[in-house]
Short mmCIF file of C-alpha atoms and ligand atoms in Angstrom, two decimals:
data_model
loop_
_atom_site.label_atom_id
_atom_site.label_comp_id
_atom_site.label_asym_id
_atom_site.label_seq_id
_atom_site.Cartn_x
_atom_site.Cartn_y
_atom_site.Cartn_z
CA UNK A 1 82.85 118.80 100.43
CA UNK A 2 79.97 121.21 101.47
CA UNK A 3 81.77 124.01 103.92
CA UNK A 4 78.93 124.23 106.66
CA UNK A 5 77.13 121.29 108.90
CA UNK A 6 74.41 122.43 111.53
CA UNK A 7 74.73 121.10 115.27
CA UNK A 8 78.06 119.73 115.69
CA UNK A 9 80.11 118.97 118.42
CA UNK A 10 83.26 120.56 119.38
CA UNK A 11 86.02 117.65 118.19
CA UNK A 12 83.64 116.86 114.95
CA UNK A 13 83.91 120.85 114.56
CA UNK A 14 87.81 120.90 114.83
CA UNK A 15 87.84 117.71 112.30
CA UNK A 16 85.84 119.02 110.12
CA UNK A 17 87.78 122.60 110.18
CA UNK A 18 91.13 120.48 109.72
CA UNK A 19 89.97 118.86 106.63
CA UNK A 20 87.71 121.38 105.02
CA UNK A 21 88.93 123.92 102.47
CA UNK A 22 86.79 126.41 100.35
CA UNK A 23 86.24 125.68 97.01
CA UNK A 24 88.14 128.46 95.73
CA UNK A 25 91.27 127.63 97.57
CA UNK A 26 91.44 123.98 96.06
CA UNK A 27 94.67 123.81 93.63
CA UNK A 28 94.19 122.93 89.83
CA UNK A 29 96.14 120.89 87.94
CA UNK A 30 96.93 120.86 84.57
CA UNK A 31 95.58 117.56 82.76
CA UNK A 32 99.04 116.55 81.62
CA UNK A 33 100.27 116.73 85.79
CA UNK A 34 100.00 112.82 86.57
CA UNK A 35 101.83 111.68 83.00
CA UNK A 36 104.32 113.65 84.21
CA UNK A 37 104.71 112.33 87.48
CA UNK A 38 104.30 108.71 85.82
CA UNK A 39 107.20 109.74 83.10
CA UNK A 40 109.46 110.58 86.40
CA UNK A 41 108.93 107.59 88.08
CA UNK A 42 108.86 104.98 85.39
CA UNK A 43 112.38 107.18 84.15
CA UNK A 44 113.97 106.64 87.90
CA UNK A 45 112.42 102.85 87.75
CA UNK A 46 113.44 101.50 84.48
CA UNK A 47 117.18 100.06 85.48
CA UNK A 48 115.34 97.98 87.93
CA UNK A 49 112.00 96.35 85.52
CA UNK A 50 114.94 93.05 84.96
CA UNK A 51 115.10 92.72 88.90
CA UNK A 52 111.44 93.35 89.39
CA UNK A 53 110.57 90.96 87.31
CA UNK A 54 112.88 87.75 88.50
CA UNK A 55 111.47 88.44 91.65
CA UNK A 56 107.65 88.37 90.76
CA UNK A 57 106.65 88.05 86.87
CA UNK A 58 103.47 89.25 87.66
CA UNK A 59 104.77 92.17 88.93
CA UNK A 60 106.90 93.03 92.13
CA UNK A 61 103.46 94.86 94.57
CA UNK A 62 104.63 97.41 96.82
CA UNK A 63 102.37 98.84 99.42
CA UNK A 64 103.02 101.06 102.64
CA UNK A 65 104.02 98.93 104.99
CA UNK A 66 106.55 97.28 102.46
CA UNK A 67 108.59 100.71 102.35
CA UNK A 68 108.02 101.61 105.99
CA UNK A 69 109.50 98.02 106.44
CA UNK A 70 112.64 98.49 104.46
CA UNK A 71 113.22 102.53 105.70
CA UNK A 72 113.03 100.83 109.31
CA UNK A 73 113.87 97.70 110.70
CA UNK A 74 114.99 95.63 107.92
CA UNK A 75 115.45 91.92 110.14
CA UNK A 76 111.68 92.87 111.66
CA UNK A 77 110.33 93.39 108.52
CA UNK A 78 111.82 90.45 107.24
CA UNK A 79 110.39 88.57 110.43
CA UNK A 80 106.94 89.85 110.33
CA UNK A 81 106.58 88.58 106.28
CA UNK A 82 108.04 84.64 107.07
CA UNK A 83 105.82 84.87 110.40
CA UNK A 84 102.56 82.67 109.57
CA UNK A 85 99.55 85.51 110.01
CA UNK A 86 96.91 85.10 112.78
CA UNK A 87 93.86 86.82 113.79
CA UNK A 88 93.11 87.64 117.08
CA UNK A 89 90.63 90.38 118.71
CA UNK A 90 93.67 93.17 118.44
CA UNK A 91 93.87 92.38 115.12
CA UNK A 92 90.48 92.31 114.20
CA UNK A 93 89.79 95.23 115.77
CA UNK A 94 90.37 97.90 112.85
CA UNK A 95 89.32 95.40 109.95
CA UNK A 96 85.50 95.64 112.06
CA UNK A 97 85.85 98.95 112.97
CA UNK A 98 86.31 100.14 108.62
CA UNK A 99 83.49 97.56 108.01
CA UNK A 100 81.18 99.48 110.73
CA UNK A 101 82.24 102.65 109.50
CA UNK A 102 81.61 102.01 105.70
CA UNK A 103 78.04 100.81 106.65
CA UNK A 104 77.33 104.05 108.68
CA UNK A 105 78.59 105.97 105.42
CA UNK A 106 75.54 104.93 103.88
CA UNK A 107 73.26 104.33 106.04
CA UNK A 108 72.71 105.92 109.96
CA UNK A 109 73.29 103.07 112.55
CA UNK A 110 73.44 103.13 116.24
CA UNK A 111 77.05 102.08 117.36
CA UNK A 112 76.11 98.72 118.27
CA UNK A 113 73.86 97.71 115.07
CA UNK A 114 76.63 99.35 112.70
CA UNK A 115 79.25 96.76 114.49
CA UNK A 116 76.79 93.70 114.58
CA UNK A 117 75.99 94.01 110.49
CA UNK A 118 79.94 94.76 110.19
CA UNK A 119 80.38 91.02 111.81
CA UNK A 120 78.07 89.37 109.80
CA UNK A 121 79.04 90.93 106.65
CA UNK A 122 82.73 89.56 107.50
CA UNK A 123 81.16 86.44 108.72
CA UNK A 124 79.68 86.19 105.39
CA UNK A 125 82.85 87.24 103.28
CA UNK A 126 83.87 83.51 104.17
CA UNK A 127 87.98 84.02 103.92
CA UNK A 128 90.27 83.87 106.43
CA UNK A 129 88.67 86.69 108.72
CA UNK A 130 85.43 85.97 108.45
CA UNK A 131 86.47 81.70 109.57
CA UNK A 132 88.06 83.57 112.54
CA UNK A 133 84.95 85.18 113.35
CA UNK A 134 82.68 82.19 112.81
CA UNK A 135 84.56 80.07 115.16
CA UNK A 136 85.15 83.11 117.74
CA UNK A 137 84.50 81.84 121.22
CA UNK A 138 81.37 84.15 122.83
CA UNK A 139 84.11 85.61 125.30
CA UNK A 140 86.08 86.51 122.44
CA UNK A 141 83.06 88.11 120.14
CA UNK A 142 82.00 90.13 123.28
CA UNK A 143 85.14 91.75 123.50
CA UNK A 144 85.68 92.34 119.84
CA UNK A 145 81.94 93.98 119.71
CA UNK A 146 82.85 95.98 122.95
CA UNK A 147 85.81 97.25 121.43
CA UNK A 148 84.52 98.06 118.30
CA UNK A 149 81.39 99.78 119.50
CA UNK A 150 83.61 102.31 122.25
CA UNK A 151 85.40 102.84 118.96
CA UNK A 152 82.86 103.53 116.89
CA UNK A 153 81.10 105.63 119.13
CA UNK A 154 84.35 107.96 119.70
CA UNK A 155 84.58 108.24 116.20
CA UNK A 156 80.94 109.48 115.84
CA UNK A 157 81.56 111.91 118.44
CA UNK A 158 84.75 113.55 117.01
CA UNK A 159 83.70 112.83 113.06
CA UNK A 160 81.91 114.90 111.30
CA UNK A 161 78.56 112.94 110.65
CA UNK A 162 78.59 111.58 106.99
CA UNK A 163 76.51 113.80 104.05
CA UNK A 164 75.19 112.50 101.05
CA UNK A 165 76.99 115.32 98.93
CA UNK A 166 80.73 114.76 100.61
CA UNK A 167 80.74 111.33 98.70
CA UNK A 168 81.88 109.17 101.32
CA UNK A 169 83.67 106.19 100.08
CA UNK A 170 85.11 103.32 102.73
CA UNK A 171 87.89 100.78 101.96
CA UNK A 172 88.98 102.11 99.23
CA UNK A 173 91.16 100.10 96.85
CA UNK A 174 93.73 101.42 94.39
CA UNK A 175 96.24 100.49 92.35
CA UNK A 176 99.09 102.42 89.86
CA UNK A 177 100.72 100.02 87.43
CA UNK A 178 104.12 101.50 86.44
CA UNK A 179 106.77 100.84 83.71
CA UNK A 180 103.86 97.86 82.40
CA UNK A 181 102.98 96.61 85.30
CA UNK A 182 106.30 95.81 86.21
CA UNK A 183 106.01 97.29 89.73
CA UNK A 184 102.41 97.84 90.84
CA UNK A 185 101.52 100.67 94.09
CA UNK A 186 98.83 99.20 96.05
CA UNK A 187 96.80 100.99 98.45
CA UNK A 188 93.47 100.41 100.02
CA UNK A 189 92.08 103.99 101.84
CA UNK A 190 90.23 103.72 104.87
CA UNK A 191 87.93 106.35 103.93
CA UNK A 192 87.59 109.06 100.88
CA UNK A 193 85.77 112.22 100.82
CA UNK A 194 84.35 114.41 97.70
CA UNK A 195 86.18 114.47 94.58
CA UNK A 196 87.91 116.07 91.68
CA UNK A 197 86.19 118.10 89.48
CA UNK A 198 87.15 119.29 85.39
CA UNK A 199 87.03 122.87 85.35
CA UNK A 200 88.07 123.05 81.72
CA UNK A 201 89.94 125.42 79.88
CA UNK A 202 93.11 125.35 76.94
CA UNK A 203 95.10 123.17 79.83
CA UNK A 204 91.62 121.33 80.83
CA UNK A 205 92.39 122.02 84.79
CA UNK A 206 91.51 119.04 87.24
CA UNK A 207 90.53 120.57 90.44
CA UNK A 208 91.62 118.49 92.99
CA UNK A 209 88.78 117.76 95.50
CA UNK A 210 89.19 114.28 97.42
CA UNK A 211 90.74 113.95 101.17
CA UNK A 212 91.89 110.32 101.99
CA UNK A 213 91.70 109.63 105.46
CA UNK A 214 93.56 106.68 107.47
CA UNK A 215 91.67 105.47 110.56
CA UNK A 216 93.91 105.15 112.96
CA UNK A 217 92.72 102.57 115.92
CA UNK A 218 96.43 102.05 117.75
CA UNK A 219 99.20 104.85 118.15
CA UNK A 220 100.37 107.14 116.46
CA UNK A 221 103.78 105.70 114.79
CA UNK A 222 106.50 107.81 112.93
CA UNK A 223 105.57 106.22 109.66
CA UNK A 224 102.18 107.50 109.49
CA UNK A 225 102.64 111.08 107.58
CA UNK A 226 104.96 108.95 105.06
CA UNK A 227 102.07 106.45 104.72
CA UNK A 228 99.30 108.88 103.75
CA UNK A 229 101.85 110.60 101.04
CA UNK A 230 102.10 106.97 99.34
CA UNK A 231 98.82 107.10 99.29
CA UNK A 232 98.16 110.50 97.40
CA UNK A 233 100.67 109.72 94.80
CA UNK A 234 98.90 106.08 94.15
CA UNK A 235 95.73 108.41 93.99
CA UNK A 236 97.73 110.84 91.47
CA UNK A 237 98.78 108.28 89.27
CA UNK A 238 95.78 106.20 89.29
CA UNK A 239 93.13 108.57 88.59
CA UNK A 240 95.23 111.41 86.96
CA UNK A 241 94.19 114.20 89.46
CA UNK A 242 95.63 114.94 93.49
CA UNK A 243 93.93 114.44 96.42
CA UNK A 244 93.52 117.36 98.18
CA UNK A 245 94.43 116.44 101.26
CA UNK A 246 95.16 113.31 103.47
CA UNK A 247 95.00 112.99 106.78
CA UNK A 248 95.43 110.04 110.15
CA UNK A 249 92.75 110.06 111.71
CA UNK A 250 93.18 108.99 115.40
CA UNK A 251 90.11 107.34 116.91
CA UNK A 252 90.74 107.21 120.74
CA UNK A 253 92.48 111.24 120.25
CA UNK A 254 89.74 112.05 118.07
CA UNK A 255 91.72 113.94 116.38
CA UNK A 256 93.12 114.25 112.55
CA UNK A 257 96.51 115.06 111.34
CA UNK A 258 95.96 116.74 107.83
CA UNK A 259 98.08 117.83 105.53
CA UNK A 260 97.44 119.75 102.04
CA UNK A 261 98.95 117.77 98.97
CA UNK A 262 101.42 120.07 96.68
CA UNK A 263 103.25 119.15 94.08
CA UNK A 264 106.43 118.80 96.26
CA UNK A 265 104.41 116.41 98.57
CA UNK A 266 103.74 114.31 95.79
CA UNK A 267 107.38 114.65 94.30
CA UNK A 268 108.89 113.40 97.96
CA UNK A 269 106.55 110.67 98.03
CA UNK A 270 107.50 109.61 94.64
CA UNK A 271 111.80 110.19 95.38
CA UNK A 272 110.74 107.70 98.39
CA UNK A 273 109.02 105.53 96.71
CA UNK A 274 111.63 104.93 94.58
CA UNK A 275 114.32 104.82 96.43
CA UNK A 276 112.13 102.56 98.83
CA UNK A 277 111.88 99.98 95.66
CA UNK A 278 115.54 100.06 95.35
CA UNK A 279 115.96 98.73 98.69
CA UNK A 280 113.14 96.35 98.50
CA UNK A 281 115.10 94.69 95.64
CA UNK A 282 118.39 95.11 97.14
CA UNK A 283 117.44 93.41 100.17
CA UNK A 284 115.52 89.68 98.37
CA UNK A 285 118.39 89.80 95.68
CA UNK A 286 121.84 91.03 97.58
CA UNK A 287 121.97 87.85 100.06
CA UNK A 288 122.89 90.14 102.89
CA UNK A 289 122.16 90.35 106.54
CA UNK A 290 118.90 92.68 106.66
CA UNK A 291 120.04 95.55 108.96
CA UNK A 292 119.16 95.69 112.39
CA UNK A 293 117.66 99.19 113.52
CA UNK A 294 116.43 99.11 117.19
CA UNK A 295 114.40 101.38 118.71
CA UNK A 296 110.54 101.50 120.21
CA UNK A 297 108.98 98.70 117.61
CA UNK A 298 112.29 96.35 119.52
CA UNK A 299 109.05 96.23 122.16
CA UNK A 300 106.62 93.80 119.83
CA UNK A 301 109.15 92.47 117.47
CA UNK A 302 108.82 88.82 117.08
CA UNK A 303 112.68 88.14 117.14
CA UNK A 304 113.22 90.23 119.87
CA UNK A 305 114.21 87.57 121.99
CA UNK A 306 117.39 86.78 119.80
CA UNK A 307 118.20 89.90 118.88
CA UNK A 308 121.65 91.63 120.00
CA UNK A 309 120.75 95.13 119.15
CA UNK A 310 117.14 94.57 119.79
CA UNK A 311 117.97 93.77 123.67
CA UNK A 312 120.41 96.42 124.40
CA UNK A 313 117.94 98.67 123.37
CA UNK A 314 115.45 96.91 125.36
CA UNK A 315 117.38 96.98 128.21
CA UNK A 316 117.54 100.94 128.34
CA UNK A 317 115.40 102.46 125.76
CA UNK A 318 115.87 105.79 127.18
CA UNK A 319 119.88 105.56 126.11
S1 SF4 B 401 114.49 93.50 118.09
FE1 SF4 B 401 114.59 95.57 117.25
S2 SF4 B 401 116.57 95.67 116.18
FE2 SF4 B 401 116.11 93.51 116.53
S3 SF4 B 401 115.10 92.83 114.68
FE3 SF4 B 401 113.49 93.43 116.12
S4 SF4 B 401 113.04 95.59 115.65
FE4 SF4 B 401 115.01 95.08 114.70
#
């Protein structure tokens, strides 16, 4: 990413700043980094390609929310995959707000044109969003587009505008097939900016250059660090060099939350990962009770109602 953009605003300033760093100051990695990294996990993974497989023979997928599911509430997590998916305007909200925001990468819109395409794009995309969108009531497509457009214009007021030479890149999907595809990482960014770059040499450095960013329309949750190092090491093994950074981005803050990828970041994220799968396996194979963890997501868990733990929690969350 280019260092220096004329005219901006304070908050696009300190974004900007957060997620910026010199050229010269950008680790290299050897070529031979990611195989290791691979060799590592598909070593730790191994004793579990028999279990992964009786459970999906295609391949057992994890994403992020599958290991912040099992490293939290096991019985919501549980609950939230049997419970039948619906759209609504809260949910819809971030699905228009990436579409609006991967149009504007390429093109400049005013807020309200850049969420009007992103609705008839989705519209158009004819699956299960885009039925939800065609049958919206008008009450409900007003407040979706009034949403979306305070949203949108927040972010362009605390984001650095978009240049042509920072590469943008918007819903993102990637993928890192380990030990034969017997367990697959799958991630989709919201948003990527610049790239690696071969510098060459006897070791034929990779000079990490790419900063994954997660747009962040709710709160902030505890998860959300953990998240974006999933994502850098799905990055590491799928196109053989590390991000360079990743970051939340928080719309309604403004404000990111960066943080520099190392070599340990990526080795915790992998130790987690791991031991993440273990306990995804554990818990569709053991036939035990998933474990009950209470605590603030109690507030909009779907069992709540039935839930022992859950509602003494409930009843004095600040115990
Ligand atoms: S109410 Fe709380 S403890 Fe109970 S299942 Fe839901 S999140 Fe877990």
């Amino acid at each position: 990413m280019a260092n220096t953009v004329r005219g901006l605003l304070p908050a696009q300033q300190a974004t900007l700043d957060a997620i910026r760093t010199p050229a010269e100051h950008r680790p290299a990695y050897p070529a031979g980094f990611a195989n290791e990294l691979r060799n590592d996990a598909e070593s730790a993974l191994n004793r579990l390609v028999d279990a992964a497989r009786n459970i999906d023979s295609r391949g057992l997928w994890v994403a992020k929310r599958d290991l912040a599911g099992v490293f939290g509430c096991e019985a919501r997590y549980v609950a939230d995959a049997d419970m039948p998916f619906e759209w609504s305007v809260p949910t819809a909200r971030g699905t228009v707000l990436h579409k609006a925001v991967e149009l504007s990468t390429h093109r400049r819109f005013e807020p309200e044109d850049a969420v009007d395409a992103a609705l008839e794009r989705l519209v158009a995309d004819d699956d299960n969003l885009g039925g939800f969108l065609a049958e919206a009531s008008d009450g409900e497509r007003a407040d979706l587009t009034a949403n979306c457009v305070a949203l949108l214009a927040r972010f362009g007021e605390t984001f650095p505008p978009m240049q042509r030479a920072w590469r943008p890149a918007a819903e993102v999907r990637a993928r890192a097939r380990l030990c034969g595809g017997a367990f697959v990482l799958n991630g989709k960014y919201d948003l990527t900016l610049g790239s690696p770059s071969p510098l060459g040499g006897p070791d034929r450095l990779q000079r990490a250059g790419k900063v994954i960013i997660d747009l962040k329309t709710g709160s902030r949750t505890p998860t959300d660090p953990e998240d974006l190092r999933f994502y850098a090491l799905v990055e590491t093994l799928s196109v053989g060099v590390p991000p360079l950074g990743v970051g939340s981005f928080y719309v309604a803050e403004g404000r990111i939350e960066h943080e520099t990828v190392t070599a340990e970041v990526l080795n915790s994220a992998l130790r987690r990962t791991i031991d993440g799968i273990g306990r995804l396996i554990s818990l569709r194979t053991d036939r035990r009770e998933p474990r009950r963890v209470p605590g603030p997501p109690c507030r909009w868990c779907p069992i709540s109602v039935d839930c022992g733990p859950g509602q003494e929690w409930l009843s004095d969350p600040d115990d």
